[in-house]
Amino acid sequence: MLNGCMSRNSSNAIANLSASPSYEPETNKEPEENTKQTDEIPTQSLKFLNRAVVNKPAHPALECTVNQVEDVKIVLKILPIFACTIVLNCCLAQLSTFSVEQAASMDTKLGSLKIPPASLPVFPVVFIMILAPVYDHLIIPFARRVTNTEMGITHLQRIGIGLFLSIISMAVAALVEIKRKRVATDSGLLDSTASLPITFFWIALQYLFLGSADLFTLAGLLEFFFTEAPSSMRSLATSLSWASLAMGYYLSSVIVSIVNNVTGNSGHSPWLSGHTINRYHLDRFYWLMCVLSTLNFLHYLFWAMRYKYRSAGAGAS
């Protein structure tokens, strides 16, 4: 940014485009296809960043090389993909909040054993343990035969599948909540804290889809960041997946607050507030999350279809 504000010095432009001796890319730690050096002329994508090497720097310490500028371009290009996974993690936050409250109002007995509702997040873990070998030994080999490529499914396709499954999971969660409230109404237990005559295994359906979405998206995201990010920025890039998880949980709290404030100001009771969870309008909230996930998926498609892989081995989007 500082170099971009400086006046262009044509006499030093070619000199600045050459690699600085103080910057040595790690060529001995990457596969050959990932160590291909950037040409002396910067690319035209995000060309406003080229001012960092074309313009005379304000201070010698601010001098940039073409390789450094191109690395920054790569990181900026993967940020929209990162942003599109935040809503998915917002959906995952429901597994440890409202879903547990739902299960607490249902029959949690498994034979003579009473399952603690707070232990329900074990379901997605179990589903992932089952789906992971199925994914590796069945889905990927089948995809390789269909696409005639080594990867079978590209990183962006994996992320997209996970985002699409998150839409289904929120729709399933809304339908399960409608069924749960119908049982509460028919049983006359809307204002009661007694367990409803419906098994908590209905909640496991949304765990199944969200667990599958997490498997596809998290694995695809980590692989995407690791293969696409420059070697000097891989730690930063791979940490974005965990930053997405944290931001998704914070976003969930923000959406809940906004929904309660908006619905409470309209003269009706807030959707996510009441004497018991049976008085919540949790199904409407899940439909809202389904709509947000759909919009997020369309937003993801916009960026994924325009993304060009840096590494040759990652395939085309």
XYZ file of C-alpha atoms in Angstrom:
317
model
C 0.000 0.000 0.000
C 2.806 2.401 0.836
C 4.677 1.615 -2.356
C 1.509 2.077 -4.375
C 1.217 5.660 -3.139
C 4.691 6.534 -4.374
C 5.341 7.908 -7.830
C 6.384 5.472 -10.546
C 10.068 5.464 -11.354
C 10.528 3.962 -14.804
C 14.294 3.800 -14.482
C 14.045 1.487 -11.486
C 11.031 -0.519 -12.663
C 13.013 -3.339 -14.282
C 15.438 -3.468 -11.380
C 12.590 -3.820 -8.904
C 11.049 -6.637 -10.922
C 14.058 -8.872 -10.374
C 14.187 -11.088 -7.338
C 15.875 -9.620 -4.288
C 18.968 -11.518 -3.067
C 17.584 -11.358 0.470
C 14.505 -13.365 -0.535
C 15.209 -17.002 -1.293
C 12.183 -19.230 -1.952
C 12.280 -22.647 -0.329
C 13.005 -24.815 -3.333
C 14.267 -27.841 -1.476
C 11.109 -28.443 0.575
C 8.434 -28.463 -2.097
C 7.542 -30.778 -4.948
C 8.906 -29.683 -8.293
C 5.580 -28.444 -9.599
C 5.142 -26.140 -6.607
C 8.606 -24.594 -6.813
C 8.257 -23.072 -10.244
C 9.587 -19.549 -9.923
C 7.506 -16.560 -10.861
C 8.452 -14.811 -14.081
C 10.281 -11.501 -13.806
C 7.136 -9.720 -15.016
C 4.217 -9.906 -12.539
C 0.906 -11.400 -13.642
C -2.041 -9.193 -14.570
C -4.404 -10.641 -11.947
C -4.919 -8.183 -9.086
C -2.595 -5.930 -11.034
C -3.006 -3.022 -8.597
C -0.590 -4.952 -6.350
C 2.070 -4.713 -9.069
C 2.692 -1.138 -7.953
C 4.642 -2.623 -5.054
C 7.418 -3.622 -7.480
C 6.950 -1.048 -10.251
C 6.924 2.064 -8.083
C 9.956 3.256 -6.210
C 9.614 2.161 -2.567
C 9.270 4.807 0.131
C 12.055 3.092 2.075
C 14.547 0.336 1.168
C 12.957 -1.889 3.813
C 9.665 -1.738 1.875
C 11.183 -3.084 -1.351
C 9.200 -6.052 -2.661
C 10.020 -8.763 -5.158
C 7.768 -10.226 -7.816
C 7.684 -13.549 -5.930
C 6.469 -11.850 -2.769
C 3.754 -9.946 -4.620
C 2.575 -13.093 -6.396
C 2.436 -14.932 -3.059
C 0.194 -12.212 -1.635
C -2.062 -12.492 -4.692
C -2.474 -16.224 -4.078
C -3.495 -15.670 -0.451
C -5.976 -12.944 -1.416
C -7.555 -15.265 -3.996
C -8.218 -17.999 -1.429
C -9.817 -15.624 1.100
C -13.279 -15.683 -0.607
C -13.253 -19.501 -0.394
C -12.405 -19.198 3.295
C -15.232 -16.704 3.864
C -17.786 -19.055 2.293
C -17.145 -21.725 4.958
C -18.087 -19.493 7.886
C -21.840 -20.064 7.450
C -21.274 -23.840 7.463
C -19.547 -23.568 10.838
C -22.415 -21.380 11.984
C -24.689 -24.345 11.248
C -22.320 -26.662 13.115
C -22.720 -24.452 16.178
C -26.349 -25.583 16.398
C -25.196 -29.142 17.142
C -23.933 -28.153 20.571
C -26.663 -25.615 21.398
C -30.275 -25.936 20.237
C -29.923 -29.557 19.169
C -28.900 -30.499 22.709
C -31.894 -28.584 24.090
C -34.170 -30.437 21.685
C -32.765 -33.804 22.741
C -33.162 -32.891 26.420
C -36.919 -32.550 25.857
C -37.163 -35.953 24.154
C -36.908 -39.569 25.252
C -33.169 -40.244 25.612
C -33.473 -43.816 26.855
C -31.625 -46.530 24.981
C -32.954 -49.691 26.539
C -32.226 -49.380 30.242
C -29.528 -46.765 29.596
C -30.345 -43.057 29.733
C -28.141 -41.072 27.334
C -27.062 -37.584 28.529
C -28.212 -35.032 25.914
C -24.873 -33.216 26.084
C -23.169 -36.336 24.720
C -25.108 -36.190 21.440
C -22.246 -34.482 19.518
C -20.652 -37.941 19.499
C -23.000 -38.740 16.608
C -21.153 -36.665 13.984
C -17.851 -38.129 15.212
C -19.199 -41.654 14.725
C -20.615 -40.752 11.327
C -17.276 -39.294 10.237
C -15.444 -42.446 11.405
C -17.832 -44.507 9.263
C -17.894 -42.191 6.265
C -14.138 -41.534 6.082
C -13.160 -45.057 4.916
C -16.239 -45.181 2.659
C -15.116 -41.901 1.131
C -11.532 -43.081 0.621
C -12.250 -46.602 -0.625
C -15.542 -46.215 -2.495
C -16.378 -42.630 -3.402
C -12.920 -41.491 -4.525
C -12.141 -44.606 -6.677
C -15.570 -44.282 -8.313
C -14.978 -40.571 -8.968
C -11.575 -41.355 -10.491
C -13.157 -43.774 -12.938
C -15.871 -41.294 -13.870
C -13.629 -38.235 -14.262
C -10.471 -40.046 -15.455
C -8.374 -37.883 -13.133
C -5.989 -38.823 -10.336
C -7.859 -36.833 -7.665
C -11.347 -37.815 -8.726
C -12.878 -34.900 -6.810
C -11.077 -31.567 -6.691
C -10.605 -29.618 -3.478
C -13.218 -27.025 -4.423
C -15.706 -29.744 -5.359
C -15.271 -31.346 -1.930
C -15.910 -28.027 -0.231
C -18.955 -27.458 -2.440
C -20.398 -30.877 -1.581
C -20.021 -30.082 2.110
C -21.752 -26.714 1.733
C -24.613 -28.346 -0.174
C -25.007 -30.987 2.558
C -25.248 -28.193 5.136
C -28.346 -26.913 3.291
C -29.941 -30.360 3.513
C -29.016 -30.674 7.186
C -30.779 -27.412 8.095
C -33.875 -28.451 6.136
C -33.883 -31.825 7.927
C -33.428 -30.047 11.283
C -36.454 -27.855 10.561
C -38.620 -30.855 9.604
C -37.546 -32.781 12.722
C -38.401 -29.789 14.905
C -41.849 -29.552 13.278
C -42.409 -33.229 14.114
C -41.152 -32.760 17.690
C -43.477 -29.805 18.321
C -46.420 -31.694 16.818
C -45.787 -34.512 19.305
C -45.615 -31.945 22.133
C -48.912 -30.383 21.011
C -50.699 -33.707 20.616
C -49.442 -34.840 24.029
C -50.441 -31.591 25.743
C -46.846 -31.013 26.897
C -46.116 -27.637 25.286
C -45.636 -25.967 28.682
C -44.286 -29.020 30.451
C -40.668 -29.941 31.093
C -41.466 -33.659 30.963
C -39.869 -35.793 28.280
C -41.822 -36.075 25.057
C -42.843 -39.512 23.775
C -40.458 -39.312 20.827
C -36.966 -40.767 20.651
C -33.956 -38.489 20.491
C -32.631 -40.495 17.519
C -34.644 -38.158 15.288
C -32.059 -35.499 16.135
C -29.342 -37.818 14.836
C -30.545 -37.185 11.270
C -29.301 -33.601 11.232
C -26.080 -34.772 12.899
C -25.615 -37.223 10.042
C -25.815 -34.569 7.340
C -23.812 -31.965 9.245
C -21.153 -34.556 10.087
C -20.921 -35.455 6.412
C -20.735 -31.762 5.487
C -17.924 -31.271 7.986
C -16.043 -34.272 6.578
C -16.136 -32.973 3.011
C -15.589 -29.291 3.726
C -12.922 -29.479 6.425
C -10.834 -32.059 4.557
C -11.208 -30.206 1.264
C -10.433 -26.862 2.890
C -7.232 -28.081 4.562
C -6.006 -29.713 1.357
C -6.953 -26.662 -0.693
C -5.119 -24.249 1.585
C -2.056 -26.472 1.847
C -1.663 -27.019 -1.900
C -2.568 -23.508 -3.021
C -0.807 -21.361 -0.428
C 2.856 -20.423 -0.922
C 5.279 -22.399 1.214
C 6.072 -19.299 3.275
C 2.371 -18.838 4.129
C 1.131 -22.397 4.605
C 0.876 -22.105 8.377
C -1.239 -18.972 7.989
C -3.405 -20.508 5.278
C -4.112 -23.799 7.067
C -4.981 -21.913 10.256
C -7.789 -20.206 8.336
C -9.893 -23.371 8.609
C -9.865 -23.065 12.400
C -10.446 -19.316 12.163
C -13.529 -20.127 10.082
C -14.760 -22.425 12.858
C -14.346 -19.701 15.488
C -15.996 -17.039 13.328
C -18.875 -19.400 12.546
C -19.607 -19.898 16.235
C -19.480 -16.157 16.881
C -21.735 -15.547 13.884
C -24.220 -18.036 15.314
C -24.484 -15.988 18.511
C -24.921 -12.802 16.489
C -27.686 -14.309 14.322
C -29.542 -15.605 17.406
C -29.410 -12.134 18.995
C -30.561 -10.426 15.808
C -33.417 -12.908 15.285
C -34.659 -12.451 18.855
C -34.452 -8.651 18.634
C -36.216 -8.445 15.268
C -38.974 -10.954 16.058
C -39.447 -9.583 19.583
C -39.971 -6.004 18.328
C -42.790 -7.037 16.014
C -45.236 -7.501 18.875
C -44.808 -11.270 19.001
C -42.713 -13.440 21.262
C -39.108 -13.897 20.098
C -38.482 -17.004 18.040
C -35.769 -18.330 20.334
C -37.186 -17.462 23.714
C -39.921 -18.900 25.884
C -40.825 -20.796 29.021
C -39.742 -24.073 27.418
C -38.117 -24.975 24.133
C -41.532 -26.220 23.037
C -42.579 -22.563 22.842
C -39.621 -21.651 20.652
C -40.088 -21.177 16.916
C -36.941 -23.171 16.325
C -38.239 -24.577 13.047
C -38.412 -21.055 11.611
C -34.861 -20.407 12.749
C -33.671 -23.584 11.027
C -35.464 -22.548 7.830
C -33.696 -19.201 8.091
C -30.360 -21.006 8.408
C -31.326 -23.137 5.408
C -31.922 -19.995 3.329
C -28.653 -18.431 4.497
C -26.798 -21.659 3.652
C -28.359 -21.655 0.179
C -27.283 -18.056 -0.454
C -23.837 -18.891 0.874
C -23.618 -21.883 -1.477
C -24.493 -19.691 -4.473
C -21.891 -17.183 -3.302
C -19.354 -20.008 -3.102
C -20.169 -21.167 -6.637
C -19.502 -17.635 -7.898
C -15.936 -17.705 -6.559
C -15.193 -21.391 -7.109
C -16.100 -21.289 -10.797
C -13.695 -18.392 -11.305
C -10.821 -19.796 -9.309
C -7.758 -21.038 -11.198
C -5.620 -23.586 -9.370
C -2.015 -22.588 -8.811
C -0.693 -26.152 -8.568
C -0.953 -28.384 -11.604
C -1.796 -31.425 -9.485
C -4.941 -29.941 -8.014
C -6.980 -30.097 -11.167
C -9.312 -27.537 -12.597
C -12.273 -26.067 -10.794
